[in-house]
Amino acid sequence: MAAGRDVLQAIADRFEHRFTFDEQLAGGAAIDATGTPLPDASIASCLAADAVLLGAVGGPKWSDPNAKVRPEQGLLKLRSELAVFANLRPVKVMPELVAASPLKDHLLRGVDFIVVRELTGGIYFGEKTRTANSASDLCTYHTYEIERIIRVAANLAASRRGKLCSVDKANVLETSRLWRTTVARIMREEYPGIELETLLVDAAAMHLLSRPADFDVIVTENMFGDILTDEASMLAGSLGLLPSASLGASARGLYEPIHGSAPDIAGKGIANPAAIIASCALLLRHSLMLEHEAAVVEQAITEVIREGGRTADIARGNDKVLSTTEFTDAVLRKLH
Ligand code: IPM
Ligand code: MN
């Protein structure tokens, strides 16, 4: 988070903008301080802001499966309060990082797609029950929720290579059958020029590895999108590289890396800051309408990596390993 903030301040300095930062608690820190994972003050501040930058939540301290209060509830509540139903997760393989991926080089060439994950519906938000010997999580989707996410994805596809892949589990789930029918109708009626492919989620998990370069825009429901994007991060080389933007009907957005709080390396100063820095670029682009500034940030990350800047997660062989602050400082030098 500190890296993201420093980058935004550097952009403000260089381009003569003034950003007002308001720091609020969410997740475990909020539970420790107030007893709830998303205090009212945090919600109010986020609703009043033009954009929200979020550090990852969660950790072993708050991971008891029987706990009533959990950090993740705060994140879900924030997404829901901000009504950011469309979560954009771009996955692009940098040629310099091909070696960091477990996949073979020839499969990775030209990989450049965006997963559009539905973020405020489905099984994440359905009624949950738990008794001594049973538990249930309800998955519900309404037609309007499917229509609006499909439109976001289809518009994105129209601005890219014109290909949309919708992922569901229509051979088993009723919500997926509504999803598939709705996608087919919206695409036929509103986007006849966009090529539509439909995949079952199990097959999609395989195709992401066997032909990742074929995908342009992938649209899917909340939980499938969560799972497939962690898988997809391995194409890019590390979970520590991938940013995300969560958008709703207004320009206000929520920006966060797709990675979690990585408790295994917490406090060591070795986390890759690229994901939060790239999330700041998305923030500049989608909420502040500063396309040039966004591109400058993305270019700075690219140059640092191109010149050999490697945090531990993407270092291989004899690469010199940078700490979080060293990588961030390298980006900041590009921005100055
Ligand atoms: C993500 C995370 C969250 C999610 C968790 C922390 C609730 O895994 O943003 O991908 O499942 O949405
Ligand atoms: Mn996830």
GROMACS .gro file of C-alpha atoms and ligand atoms in nm:
model
  349
    1MET     CA    1   0.000   0.000   0.000
    2ALA     CA    2   0.287   0.236   0.080
    3ALA     CA    3   0.428   0.170  -0.266
    4GLY     CA    4   0.096   0.256  -0.428
    5ARG     CA    5   0.063   0.575  -0.233
    6ASP     CA    6   0.416   0.686  -0.317
    7VAL     CA    7   0.351   0.624  -0.685
    8LEU     CA    8   0.028   0.825  -0.682
    9GLN     CA    9   0.208   1.110  -0.505
   10ALA     CA   10   0.487   1.099  -0.762
   11ILE     CA   11   0.228   1.126  -1.039
   12ALA     CA   12   0.064   1.419  -0.860
   13ASP     CA   13   0.401   1.596  -0.833
   14ARG     CA   14   0.504   1.536  -1.191
   15PHE     CA   15   0.173   1.628  -1.354
   16GLU     CA   16   0.067   1.898  -1.106
   17HIS     CA   17  -0.239   1.723  -0.968
   18ARG     CA   18  -0.344   1.730  -0.607
   19PHE     CA   19  -0.471   1.403  -0.463
   20THR     CA   20  -0.623   1.401  -0.116
   21PHE     CA   21  -0.556   1.074   0.064
   22ASP     CA   22  -0.779   0.954   0.344
   23GLU     CA   23  -0.661   0.637   0.514
   24GLN     CA   24  -0.920   0.411   0.670
   25LEU     CA   25  -0.920   0.069   0.832
   26ALA     CA   26  -1.054  -0.249   0.673
   27GLY     CA   27  -1.008  -0.619   0.742
   28GLY     CA   28  -0.808  -0.756   1.035
   29ALA     CA   29  -0.673  -0.416   1.139
   30ALA     CA   30  -1.031  -0.289   1.161
   31ILE     CA   31  -1.143  -0.594   1.360
   32ASP     CA   32  -0.859  -0.537   1.608
   33ALA     CA   33  -0.935  -0.166   1.645
   34THR     CA   34  -1.315  -0.164   1.633
   35GLY     CA   35  -1.449  -0.518   1.639
   36THR     CA   36  -1.587  -0.499   1.285
   37PRO     CA   37  -1.407  -0.560   0.953
   38LEU     CA   38  -1.549  -0.250   0.784
   39PRO     CA   39  -1.634   0.034   1.025
   40ASP     CA   40  -1.896   0.291   0.924
   41ALA     CA   41  -1.625   0.559   0.902
   42SER     CA   42  -1.446   0.352   0.639
   43ILE     CA   43  -1.763   0.306   0.436
   44ALA     CA   44  -1.845   0.678   0.455
   45SER     CA   45  -1.496   0.774   0.346
   46CYS     CA   46  -1.499   0.532   0.052
   47LEU     CA   47  -1.842   0.651  -0.062
   48ALA     CA   48  -1.720   1.012  -0.053
   49ALA     CA   49  -1.403   0.936  -0.249
   50ASP     CA   50  -1.340   0.938  -0.624
   51ALA     CA   51  -1.154   0.611  -0.597
   52VAL     CA   52  -1.064   0.353  -0.335
   53LEU     CA   53  -0.728   0.179  -0.319
   54LEU     CA   54  -0.737  -0.133  -0.107
   55GLY     CA   55  -0.459  -0.335   0.053
   56ALA     CA   56  -0.520  -0.708   0.083
   57VAL     CA   57  -0.715  -0.836   0.382
   58GLY     CA   58  -0.692  -1.156   0.584
   59GLY     CA   59  -0.432  -1.343   0.786
   60PRO     CA   60  -0.381  -1.636   1.022
   61LYS     CA   61  -0.480  -1.427   1.323
   62TRP     CA   62  -0.836  -1.402   1.188
   63SER     CA   63  -0.867  -1.734   1.004
   64ASP     CA   64  -1.051  -1.949   1.258
   65PRO     CA   65  -1.315  -2.127   1.046
   66ASN     CA   66  -1.562  -2.086   1.332
   67ALA     CA   67  -1.509  -1.712   1.383
   68LYS     CA   68  -1.821  -1.501   1.340
   69VAL     CA   69  -1.629  -1.193   1.231
   70ARG     CA   70  -1.382  -1.221   0.944
   71PRO     CA   71  -1.166  -0.971   0.751
   72GLU     CA   72  -1.306  -1.096   0.418
   73GLN     CA   73  -1.655  -0.988   0.521
   74GLY     CA   74  -1.526  -0.632   0.520
   75LEU     CA   75  -1.400  -0.663   0.165
   76LEU     CA   76  -1.725  -0.814   0.040
   77LYS     CA   77  -1.923  -0.544   0.218
   78LEU     CA   78  -1.706  -0.275   0.061
   79ARG     CA   79  -1.759  -0.417  -0.289
   80SER     CA   80  -2.130  -0.435  -0.223
   81GLU     CA   81  -2.159  -0.084  -0.069
   82LEU     CA   82  -1.970   0.066  -0.360
   83ALA     CA   83  -2.184  -0.143  -0.600
   84VAL     CA   84  -1.877  -0.231  -0.804
   85PHE     CA   85  -2.019  -0.527  -0.989
   86ALA     CA   86  -1.757  -0.551  -1.262
   87ASN     CA   87  -1.411  -0.668  -1.164
   88LEU     CA   88  -1.155  -0.628  -1.441
   89ARG     CA   89  -0.847  -0.848  -1.411
   90PRO     CA   90  -0.602  -0.801  -1.699
   91VAL     CA   91  -0.349  -1.075  -1.765
   92LYS     CA   92  -0.061  -0.992  -1.992
   93VAL     CA   93   0.261  -1.188  -2.030
   94MET     CA   94   0.573  -0.976  -2.052
   95PRO     CA   95   0.831  -1.142  -2.280
   96GLU     CA   96   1.096  -1.069  -2.013
   97LEU     CA   97   0.906  -1.279  -1.758
   98VAL     CA   98   0.836  -1.589  -1.964
   99ALA     CA   99   1.096  -1.775  -1.755
  100ALA     CA  100   0.906  -1.690  -1.437
  101SER     CA  101   0.602  -1.886  -1.557
  102PRO     CA  102   0.582  -2.263  -1.517
  103LEU     CA  103   0.434  -2.286  -1.868
  104LYS     CA  104   0.634  -2.343  -2.184
  105ASP     CA  105   0.750  -2.033  -2.376
  106HIS     CA  106   0.561  -2.108  -2.696
  107LEU     CA  107   0.228  -2.117  -2.510
  108LEU     CA  108   0.291  -1.780  -2.349
  109ARG     CA  109   0.371  -1.578  -2.657
  110GLY     CA  110   0.105  -1.310  -2.716
  111VAL     CA  111  -0.099  -1.383  -2.405
  112ASP     CA  112  -0.308  -1.071  -2.340
  113PHE     CA  113  -0.660  -1.105  -2.202
  114ILE     CA  114  -0.891  -0.956  -1.942
  115VAL     CA  115  -1.111  -1.153  -1.709
  116VAL     CA  116  -1.433  -0.970  -1.627
  117ARG     CA  117  -1.549  -1.118  -1.301
  118GLU     CA  118  -1.900  -1.052  -1.168
  119LEU     CA  119  -1.827  -0.918  -0.819
  120THR     CA  120  -2.140  -0.843  -0.619
  121GLY     CA  121  -2.362  -1.147  -0.673
  122GLY     CA  122  -2.368  -1.525  -0.678
  123ILE     CA  123  -2.259  -1.763  -0.405
  124TYR     CA  124  -2.044  -1.501  -0.229
  125PHE     CA  125  -2.353  -1.306  -0.132
  126GLY     CA  126  -2.627  -1.570  -0.097
  127GLU     CA  127  -2.777  -1.679   0.231
  128LYS     CA  128  -2.544  -1.895   0.440
  129THR     CA  129  -2.653  -2.149   0.698
  130ARG     CA  130  -2.463  -2.372   0.934
  131THR     CA  131  -2.585  -2.632   1.181
  132ALA     CA  132  -2.383  -2.892   1.369
  133ASN     CA  133  -2.381  -3.133   1.076
  134SER     CA  134  -2.472  -2.937   0.767
  135ALA     CA  135  -2.398  -2.611   0.591
  136SER     CA  136  -2.522  -2.434   0.280
  137ASP     CA  137  -2.432  -2.139   0.058
  138LEU     CA  138  -2.702  -2.015  -0.173
  139CYS     CA  139  -2.608  -1.904  -0.524
  140THR     CA  140  -2.852  -1.664  -0.689
  141TYR     CA  141  -2.824  -1.457  -1.005
  142HIS     CA  142  -3.082  -1.218  -1.144
  143THR     CA  143  -3.110  -1.150  -1.515
  144TYR     CA  144  -3.020  -0.781  -1.471
  145GLU     CA  145  -2.697  -0.875  -1.294
  146ILE     CA  146  -2.597  -1.096  -1.583
  147GLU     CA  147  -2.698  -0.845  -1.849
  148ARG     CA  148  -2.495  -0.561  -1.703
  149ILE     CA  149  -2.176  -0.762  -1.660
  150ILE     CA  150  -2.208  -0.904  -2.012
  151ARG     CA  151  -2.238  -0.551  -2.149
  152VAL     CA  152  -1.923  -0.442  -1.967
  153ALA     CA  153  -1.736  -0.741  -2.108
  154ALA     CA  154  -1.875  -0.707  -2.459
  155ASN     CA  155  -1.792  -0.335  -2.474
  156LEU     CA  156  -1.440  -0.418  -2.365
  157ALA     CA  157  -1.414  -0.689  -2.631
  158ALA     CA  158  -1.534  -0.436  -2.890
  159SER     CA  159  -1.242  -0.208  -2.797
  160ARG     CA  160  -0.995  -0.498  -2.817
  161ARG     CA  161  -0.982  -0.802  -3.048
  162GLY     CA  162  -1.358  -0.855  -3.064
  163LYS     CA  163  -1.367  -1.191  -2.888
  164LEU     CA  164  -1.570  -1.278  -2.583
  165CYS     CA  165  -1.558  -1.607  -2.394
  166SER     CA  166  -1.833  -1.670  -2.139
  167VAL     CA  167  -1.758  -1.928  -1.870
  168ASP     CA  168  -2.025  -2.113  -1.674
  169LYS     CA  169  -2.126  -2.457  -1.544
  170ALA     CA  170  -2.451  -2.485  -1.739
  171ASN     CA  171  -2.443  -2.865  -1.739
  172VAL     CA  172  -2.501  -2.861  -1.363
  173LEU     CA  173  -2.608  -2.523  -1.226
  174GLU     CA  174  -2.941  -2.347  -1.282
  175THR     CA  175  -2.773  -2.007  -1.233
  176SER     CA  176  -2.536  -2.100  -1.515
  177ARG     CA  177  -2.827  -2.192  -1.744
  178LEU     CA  178  -2.981  -1.849  -1.685
  179TRP     CA  179  -2.633  -1.701  -1.742
  180ARG     CA  180  -2.585  -1.884  -2.072
  181THR     CA  181  -2.931  -1.797  -2.207
  182THR     CA  182  -2.887  -1.432  -2.112
  183VAL     CA  183  -2.541  -1.406  -2.267
  184ALA     CA  184  -2.666  -1.558  -2.593
  185ARG     CA  185  -2.957  -1.310  -2.610
  186ILE     CA  186  -2.756  -0.997  -2.525
  187MET     CA  187  -2.483  -1.088  -2.770
  188ARG     CA  188  -2.726  -1.169  -3.050
  189GLU     CA  189  -2.936  -0.855  -2.999
  190GLU     CA  190  -2.670  -0.599  -2.905
  191TYR     CA  191  -2.328  -0.725  -3.015
  192PRO     CA  192  -2.368  -0.922  -3.337
  193GLY     CA  193  -2.014  -0.825  -3.440
  194ILE     CA  194  -1.846  -0.980  -3.138
  195GLU     CA  195  -1.736  -1.342  -3.160
  196LEU     CA  196  -1.886  -1.539  -2.870
  197GLU     CA  197  -1.742  -1.858  -2.730
  198THR     CA  198  -1.898  -2.044  -2.438
  199LEU     CA  199  -1.697  -2.274  -2.211
  200LEU     CA  200  -1.778  -2.484  -1.908
  201VAL     CA  201  -1.558  -2.374  -1.619
  202ASP     CA  202  -1.373  -2.705  -1.588
  203ALA     CA  203  -1.283  -2.694  -1.957
  204ALA     CA  204  -1.195  -2.324  -1.927
  205ALA     CA  205  -0.945  -2.408  -1.652
  206MET     CA  206  -0.777  -2.644  -1.897
  207HIS     CA  207  -0.795  -2.415  -2.201
  208LEU     CA  208  -0.632  -2.135  -2.000
  209LEU     CA  209  -0.323  -2.352  -1.985
  210SER     CA  210  -0.340  -2.519  -2.327
  211ARG     CA  211  -0.419  -2.212  -2.543
  212PRO     CA  212  -0.399  -1.897  -2.327
  213ALA     CA  213  -0.312  -1.669  -2.620
  214ASP     CA  214  -0.652  -1.735  -2.783
  215PHE     CA  215  -0.844  -1.542  -2.518
  216ASP     CA  216  -0.935  -1.174  -2.545
  217VAL     CA  217  -1.209  -1.108  -2.289
  218ILE     CA  218  -1.339  -1.375  -2.052
  219VAL     CA  219  -1.658  -1.306  -1.860
  220THR     CA  220  -1.774  -1.518  -1.571
  221GLU     CA  221  -1.957  -1.528  -1.239
  222ASN     CA  222  -1.808  -1.433  -0.905
  223MET     CA  223  -1.656  -1.758  -0.778
  224PHE     CA  224  -1.539  -1.894  -1.113
  225GLY     CA  225  -1.367  -1.560  -1.176
  226ASP     CA  226  -1.193  -1.578  -0.840
  227ILE     CA  227  -1.053  -1.922  -0.913
  228LEU     CA  228  -0.964  -1.874  -1.279
  229THR     CA  229  -0.771  -1.551  -1.215
  230ASP     CA  230  -0.538  -1.710  -0.960
  231GLU     CA  231  -0.474  -1.977  -1.221
  232ALA     CA  232  -0.423  -1.713  -1.490
  233SER     CA  233  -0.169  -1.525  -1.278
  234MET     CA  234   0.075  -1.810  -1.330
  235LEU     CA  235   0.080  -1.726  -1.701
  236ALA     CA  236   0.212  -1.379  -1.616
  237GLY     CA  237   0.464  -1.535  -1.378
  238SER     CA  238   0.338  -1.433  -1.035
  239LEU     CA  239   0.028  -1.346  -0.843
  240GLY     CA  240   0.228  -1.045  -0.731
  241LEU     CA  241   0.197  -0.882  -1.073
  242LEU     CA  242  -0.177  -0.868  -1.131
  243PRO     CA  243  -0.389  -0.561  -1.057
  244SER     CA  244  -0.764  -0.528  -1.065
  245ALA     CA  245  -1.026  -0.260  -1.109
  246SER     CA  246  -1.378  -0.297  -0.974
  247LEU     CA  247  -1.629  -0.071  -1.139
  248GLY     CA  248  -1.998   0.008  -1.111
  249ALA     CA  249  -2.236   0.250  -1.275
  250SER     CA  250  -2.033   0.562  -1.182
  251ALA     CA  251  -1.667   0.647  -1.230
  252ARG     CA  252  -1.590   0.567  -0.867
  253GLY     CA  253  -1.398   0.242  -0.849
  254LEU     CA  254  -1.224   0.008  -0.609
  255TYR     CA  255  -0.869  -0.090  -0.696
  256GLU     CA  256  -0.680  -0.379  -0.548
  257PRO     CA  257  -0.418  -0.636  -0.636
  258ILE     CA  258  -0.570  -0.978  -0.699
  259HIS     CA  259  -0.329  -1.128  -0.447
  260GLY     CA  260  -0.404  -1.173  -0.078
  261SER     CA  261  -0.209  -1.057   0.226
  262ALA     CA  262   0.058  -1.328   0.180
  263PRO     CA  263   0.103  -1.399   0.554
  264ASP     CA  264   0.395  -1.630   0.474
  265ILE     CA  265   0.610  -1.333   0.370
  266ALA     CA  266   0.445  -1.055   0.572
  267GLY     CA  267   0.686  -0.809   0.731
  268LYS     CA  268   0.988  -0.934   0.538
  269GLY     CA  269   0.989  -0.647   0.290
  270ILE     CA  270   1.006  -0.880  -0.009
  271ALA     CA  271   0.652  -0.863  -0.150
  272ASN     CA  272   0.621  -0.762  -0.514
  273PRO     CA  273   0.467  -0.412  -0.523
  274ALA     CA  274   0.393  -0.436  -0.897
  275ALA     CA  275   0.031  -0.543  -0.845
  276ILE     CA  276  -0.062  -0.249  -0.625
  277ILE     CA  277   0.133  -0.005  -0.843
  278ALA     CA  278  -0.045  -0.139  -1.152
  279SER     CA  279  -0.373  -0.108  -0.961
  280CYS     CA  280  -0.291   0.262  -0.917
  281ALA     CA  281  -0.252   0.288  -1.293
  282LEU     CA  282  -0.600   0.141  -1.336
  283LEU     CA  283  -0.727   0.389  -1.075
  284LEU     CA  284  -0.581   0.681  -1.269
  285ARG     CA  285  -0.736   0.549  -1.591
  286HIS     CA  286  -1.084   0.441  -1.486
  287SER     CA  287  -1.175   0.673  -1.199
  288LEU     CA  288  -0.966   0.988  -1.250
  289MET     CA  289  -0.974   0.974  -1.632
  290LEU     CA  290  -0.598   1.033  -1.643
  291GLU     CA  291  -0.513   0.797  -1.928
  292HIS     CA  292  -0.172   0.945  -1.997
  293GLU     CA  293  -0.068   0.925  -1.631
  294ALA     CA  294  -0.193   0.565  -1.617
  295ALA     CA  295   0.016   0.474  -1.918
  296VAL     CA  296   0.321   0.644  -1.764
  297VAL     CA  297   0.290   0.427  -1.452
  298GLU     CA  298   0.247   0.109  -1.655
  299GLN     CA  299   0.544   0.202  -1.870
  300ALA     CA  300   0.756   0.262  -1.558
  301ILE     CA  301   0.678  -0.089  -1.427
  302THR     CA  302   0.755  -0.238  -1.768
  303GLU     CA  303   1.088  -0.057  -1.791
  304VAL     CA  304   1.199  -0.158  -1.442
  305ILE     CA  305   1.126  -0.523  -1.524
  306ARG     CA  306   1.280  -0.493  -1.870
  307GLU     CA  307   1.598  -0.358  -1.711
  308GLY     CA  308   1.616  -0.660  -1.482
  309GLY     CA  309   1.427  -0.542  -1.174
  310ARG     CA  310   1.307  -0.857  -1.001
  311THR     CA  311   1.144  -0.914  -0.665
  312ALA     CA  312   1.188  -1.263  -0.519
  313ASP     CA  313   0.868  -1.403  -0.671
  314ILE     CA  314   0.981  -1.337  -1.028
  315ALA     CA  315   1.358  -1.378  -0.987
  316ARG     CA  316   1.519  -1.683  -1.145
  317GLY     CA  317   1.872  -1.823  -1.142
  318ASN     CA  318   2.131  -1.555  -1.078
  319ASP     CA  319   1.891  -1.260  -1.093
  320LYS     CA  320   1.963  -0.988  -0.840
  321VAL     CA  321   1.666  -0.980  -0.603
  322LEU     CA  322   1.511  -0.644  -0.512
  323SER     CA  323   1.319  -0.575  -0.194
  324THR     CA  324   0.973  -0.418  -0.204
  325THR     CA  325   1.113  -0.070  -0.147
  326GLU     CA  326   1.399  -0.116  -0.394
  327PHE     CA  327   1.156  -0.216  -0.669
  328THR     CA  328   0.926   0.073  -0.575
  329ASP     CA  329   1.217   0.321  -0.574
  330ALA     CA  330   1.315   0.203  -0.921
  331VAL     CA  331   0.961   0.276  -1.042
  332LEU     CA  332   0.962   0.614  -0.866
  333ARG     CA  333   1.291   0.709  -1.036
  334LYS     CA  334   1.124   0.643  -1.373
  335LEU     CA  335   0.832   0.861  -1.273
  336HIS     CA  336   1.052   1.154  -1.169
  337IPM     C1  337  -0.991  -1.192  -0.438
  337IPM     C2  338  -0.984  -1.255  -0.302
  337IPM     C3  339  -1.116  -1.233  -0.230
  337IPM     C4  340  -1.226  -1.297  -0.312
  337IPM     C5  341  -1.120  -1.285  -0.083
  337IPM     C6  342  -1.009  -1.224   0.000
  337IPM     C7  343  -1.253  -1.263  -0.021
  337IPM     O1  344  -0.952  -1.390  -0.311
  337IPM     O2  345  -1.015  -1.070  -0.446
  337IPM     O3  346  -0.973  -1.261  -0.538
  337IPM     O4  347  -1.248  -1.419  -0.301
  337IPM     O5  348  -1.292  -1.225  -0.388
  338MN      MN  349  -0.904  -1.454  -0.512
   0.00000   0.00000   0.00000
